mmCIF file of C-alpha atoms in Angstrom:
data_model
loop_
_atom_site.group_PDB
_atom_site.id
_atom_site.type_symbol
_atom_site.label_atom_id
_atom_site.label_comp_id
_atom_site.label_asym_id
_atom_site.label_seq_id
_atom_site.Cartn_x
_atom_site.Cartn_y
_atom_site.Cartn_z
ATOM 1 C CA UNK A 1 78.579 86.975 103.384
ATOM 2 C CA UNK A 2 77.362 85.688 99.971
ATOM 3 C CA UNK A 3 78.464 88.826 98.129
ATOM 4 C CA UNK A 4 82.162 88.567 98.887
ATOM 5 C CA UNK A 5 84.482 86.734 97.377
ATOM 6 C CA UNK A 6 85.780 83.249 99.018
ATOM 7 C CA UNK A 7 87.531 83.523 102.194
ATOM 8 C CA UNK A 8 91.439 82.549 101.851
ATOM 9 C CA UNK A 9 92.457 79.296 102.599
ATOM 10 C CA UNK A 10 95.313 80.181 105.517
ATOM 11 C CA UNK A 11 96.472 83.983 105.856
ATOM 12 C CA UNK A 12 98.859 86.074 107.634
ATOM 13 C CA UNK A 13 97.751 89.372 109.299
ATOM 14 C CA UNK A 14 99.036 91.300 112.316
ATOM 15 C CA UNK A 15 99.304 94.486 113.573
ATOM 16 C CA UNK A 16 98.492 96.884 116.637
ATOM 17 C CA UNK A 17 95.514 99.224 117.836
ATOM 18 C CA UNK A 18 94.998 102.549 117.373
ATOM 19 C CA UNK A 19 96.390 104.128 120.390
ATOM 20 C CA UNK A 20 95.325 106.777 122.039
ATOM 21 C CA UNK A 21 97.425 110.354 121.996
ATOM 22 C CA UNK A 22 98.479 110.465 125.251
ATOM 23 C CA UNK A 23 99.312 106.906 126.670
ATOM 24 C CA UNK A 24 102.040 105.016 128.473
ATOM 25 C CA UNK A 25 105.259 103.531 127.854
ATOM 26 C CA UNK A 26 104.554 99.975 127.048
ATOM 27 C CA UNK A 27 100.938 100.842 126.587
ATOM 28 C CA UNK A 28 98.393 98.516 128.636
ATOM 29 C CA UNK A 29 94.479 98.193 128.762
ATOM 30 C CA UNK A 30 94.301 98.446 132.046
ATOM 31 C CA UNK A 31 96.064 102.044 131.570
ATOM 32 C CA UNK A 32 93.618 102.846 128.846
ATOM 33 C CA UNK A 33 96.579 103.391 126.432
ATOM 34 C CA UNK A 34 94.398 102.333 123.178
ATOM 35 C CA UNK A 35 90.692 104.323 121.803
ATOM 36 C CA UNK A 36 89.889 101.156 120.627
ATOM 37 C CA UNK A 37 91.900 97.488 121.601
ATOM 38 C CA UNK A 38 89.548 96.119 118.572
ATOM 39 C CA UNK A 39 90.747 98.872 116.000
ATOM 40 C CA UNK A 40 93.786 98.207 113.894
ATOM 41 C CA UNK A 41 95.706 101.063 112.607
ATOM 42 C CA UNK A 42 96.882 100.161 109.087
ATOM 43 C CA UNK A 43 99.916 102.399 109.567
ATOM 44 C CA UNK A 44 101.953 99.385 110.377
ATOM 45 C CA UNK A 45 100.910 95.650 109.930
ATOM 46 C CA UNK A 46 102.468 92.744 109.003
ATOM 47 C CA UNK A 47 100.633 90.101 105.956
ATOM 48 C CA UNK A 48 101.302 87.546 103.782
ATOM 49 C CA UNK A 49 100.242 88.211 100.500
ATOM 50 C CA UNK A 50 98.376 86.087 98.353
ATOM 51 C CA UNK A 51 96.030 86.723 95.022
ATOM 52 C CA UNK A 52 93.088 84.383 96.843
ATOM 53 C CA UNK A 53 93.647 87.880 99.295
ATOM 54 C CA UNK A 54 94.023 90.378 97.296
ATOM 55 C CA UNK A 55 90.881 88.969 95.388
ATOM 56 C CA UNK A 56 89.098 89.255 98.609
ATOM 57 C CA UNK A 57 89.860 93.125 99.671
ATOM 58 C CA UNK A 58 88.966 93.845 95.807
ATOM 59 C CA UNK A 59 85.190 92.719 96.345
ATOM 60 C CA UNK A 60 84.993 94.483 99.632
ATOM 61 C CA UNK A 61 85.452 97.475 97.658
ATOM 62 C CA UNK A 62 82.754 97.075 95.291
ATOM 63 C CA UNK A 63 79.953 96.102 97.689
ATOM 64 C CA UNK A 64 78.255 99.683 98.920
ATOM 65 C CA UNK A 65 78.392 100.406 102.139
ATOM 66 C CA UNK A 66 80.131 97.129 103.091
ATOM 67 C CA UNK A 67 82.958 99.476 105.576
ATOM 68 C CA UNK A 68 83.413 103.315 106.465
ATOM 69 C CA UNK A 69 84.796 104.587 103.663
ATOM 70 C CA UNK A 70 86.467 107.514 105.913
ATOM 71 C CA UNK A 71 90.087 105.886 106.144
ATOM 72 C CA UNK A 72 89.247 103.534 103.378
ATOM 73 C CA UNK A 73 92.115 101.266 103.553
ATOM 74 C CA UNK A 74 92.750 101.075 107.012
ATOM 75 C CA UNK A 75 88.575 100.337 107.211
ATOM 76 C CA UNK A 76 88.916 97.981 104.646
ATOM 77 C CA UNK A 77 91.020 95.822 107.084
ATOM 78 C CA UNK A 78 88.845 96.612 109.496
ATOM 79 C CA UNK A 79 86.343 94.892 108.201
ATOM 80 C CA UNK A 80 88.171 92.211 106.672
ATOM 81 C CA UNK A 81 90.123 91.092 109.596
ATOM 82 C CA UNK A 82 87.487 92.361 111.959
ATOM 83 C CA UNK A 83 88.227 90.449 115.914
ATOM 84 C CA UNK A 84 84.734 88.623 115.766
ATOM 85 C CA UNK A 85 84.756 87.494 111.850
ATOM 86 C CA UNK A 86 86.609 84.446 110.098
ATOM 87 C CA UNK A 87 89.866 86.212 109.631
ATOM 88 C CA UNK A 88 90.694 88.046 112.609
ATOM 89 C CA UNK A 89 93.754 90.372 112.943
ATOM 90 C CA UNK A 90 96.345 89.285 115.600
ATOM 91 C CA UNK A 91 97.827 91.779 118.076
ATOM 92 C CA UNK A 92 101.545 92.551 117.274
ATOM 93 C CA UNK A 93 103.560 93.666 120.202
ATOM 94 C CA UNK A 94 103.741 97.206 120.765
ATOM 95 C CA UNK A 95 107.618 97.119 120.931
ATOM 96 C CA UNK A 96 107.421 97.557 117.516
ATOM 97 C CA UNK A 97 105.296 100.079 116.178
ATOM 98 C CA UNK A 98 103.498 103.420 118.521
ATOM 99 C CA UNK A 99 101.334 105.648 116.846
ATOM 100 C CA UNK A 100 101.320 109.269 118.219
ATOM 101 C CA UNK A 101 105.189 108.604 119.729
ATOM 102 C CA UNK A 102 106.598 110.772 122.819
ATOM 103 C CA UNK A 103 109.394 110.451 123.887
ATOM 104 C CA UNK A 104 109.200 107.998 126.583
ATOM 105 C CA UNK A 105 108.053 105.541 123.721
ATOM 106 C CA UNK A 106 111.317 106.105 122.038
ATOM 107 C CA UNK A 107 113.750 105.642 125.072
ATOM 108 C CA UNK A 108 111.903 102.495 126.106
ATOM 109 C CA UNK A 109 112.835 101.176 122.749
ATOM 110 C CA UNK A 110 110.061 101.384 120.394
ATOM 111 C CA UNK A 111 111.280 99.822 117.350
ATOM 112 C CA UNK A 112 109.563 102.147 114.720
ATOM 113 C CA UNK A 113 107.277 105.772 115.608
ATOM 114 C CA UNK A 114 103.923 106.089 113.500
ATOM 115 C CA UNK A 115 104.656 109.717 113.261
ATOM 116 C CA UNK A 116 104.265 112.924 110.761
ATOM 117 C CA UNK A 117 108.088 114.751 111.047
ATOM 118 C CA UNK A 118 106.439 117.672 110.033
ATOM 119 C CA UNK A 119 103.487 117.980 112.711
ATOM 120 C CA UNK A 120 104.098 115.404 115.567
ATOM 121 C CA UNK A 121 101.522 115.242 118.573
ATOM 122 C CA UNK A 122 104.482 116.071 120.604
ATOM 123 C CA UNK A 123 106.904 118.683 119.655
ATOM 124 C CA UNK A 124 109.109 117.323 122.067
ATOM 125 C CA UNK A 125 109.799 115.049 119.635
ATOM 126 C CA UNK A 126 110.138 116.936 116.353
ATOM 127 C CA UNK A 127 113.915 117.613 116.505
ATOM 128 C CA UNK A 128 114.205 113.371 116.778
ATOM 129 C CA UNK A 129 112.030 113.145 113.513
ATOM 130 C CA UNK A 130 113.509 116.275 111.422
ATOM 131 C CA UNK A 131 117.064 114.464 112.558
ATOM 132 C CA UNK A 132 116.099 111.498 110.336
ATOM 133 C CA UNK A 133 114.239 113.664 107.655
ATOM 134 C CA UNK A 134 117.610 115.270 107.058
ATOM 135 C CA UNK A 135 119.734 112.183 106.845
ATOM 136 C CA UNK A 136 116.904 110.549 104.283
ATOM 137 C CA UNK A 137 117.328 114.098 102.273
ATOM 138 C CA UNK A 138 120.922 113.666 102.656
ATOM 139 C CA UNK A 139 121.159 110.071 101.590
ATOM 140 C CA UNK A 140 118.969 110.495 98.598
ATOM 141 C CA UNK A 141 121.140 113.750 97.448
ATOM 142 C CA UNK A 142 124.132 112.016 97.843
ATOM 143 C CA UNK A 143 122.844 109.344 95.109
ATOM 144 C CA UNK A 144 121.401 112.111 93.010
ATOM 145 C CA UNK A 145 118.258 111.061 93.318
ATOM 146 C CA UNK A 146 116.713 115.313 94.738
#
């Protein structure tokens, strides 16, 4: 569009969809694991950064209206790296990132959980997540720094 800023030259940006809360372990289309296959959730993505880029996102932001302004970063991408525009976002696999996280994600070897330790989607979970909270407080104690 004429009111944006010019498109980078080459960029890097991947990440995965927005599952859905209860899904499968690897998640699949065809088991209607994600809400939205077209949806990125900006909890975990992977990008090059680059001023031309950053340039970019910073008119999005001023043009009314342009994206939802709901989630605004993660619609911000959205748009930006939207699966039909000049800059589409590639799908990273989902070995390494699950949003919502049971369980079975974690013993099939999920390599990180998009998760909040303090109200996961499944409590079977929560003493995995308040494990690590605890050795982060412990860590960061031990240095002083709480």
């Amino acid at each position: 569009m004429n009111d944006e800023a010019p498109l980078p030259t080459e960029y890097v940006f991947a990440g995965v969809p927005e599952m859905q809360r209860l899904h499968h372990y690897p998640p699949s289309e065809e088991g209607g694991d994600w809400a939205n296959i077209n949806y990125l959730n900006a909890g975990f993505f992977v990008l090059q950064p680059s001023l031309e880029m950053l340039n970019y996102y910073t008119t999005l932001t001023k043009i009314p209206v342009r994206f939802d302004p709901y989630l605004p970063e993660q619609n911000l991408l959205n748009y930006a790296h939207r699966r039909e525009g000049n800059m589409p976002w590639r799908q990273l696999n989902t070995k390494w990132n699950i949003h919502y996280p049971s369980v079975e994600d974690l013993t099939g070897g999920v390599a990180s959980l998009h998760e909040k330790w303090w109200a996961p989607v499944n409590e079977d979970l929560k003493p995995f997540l308040q494990s690590w909270r605890w050795r982060m407080e412990g860590y960061w104690e031990a240095r002083g720094g709480l």
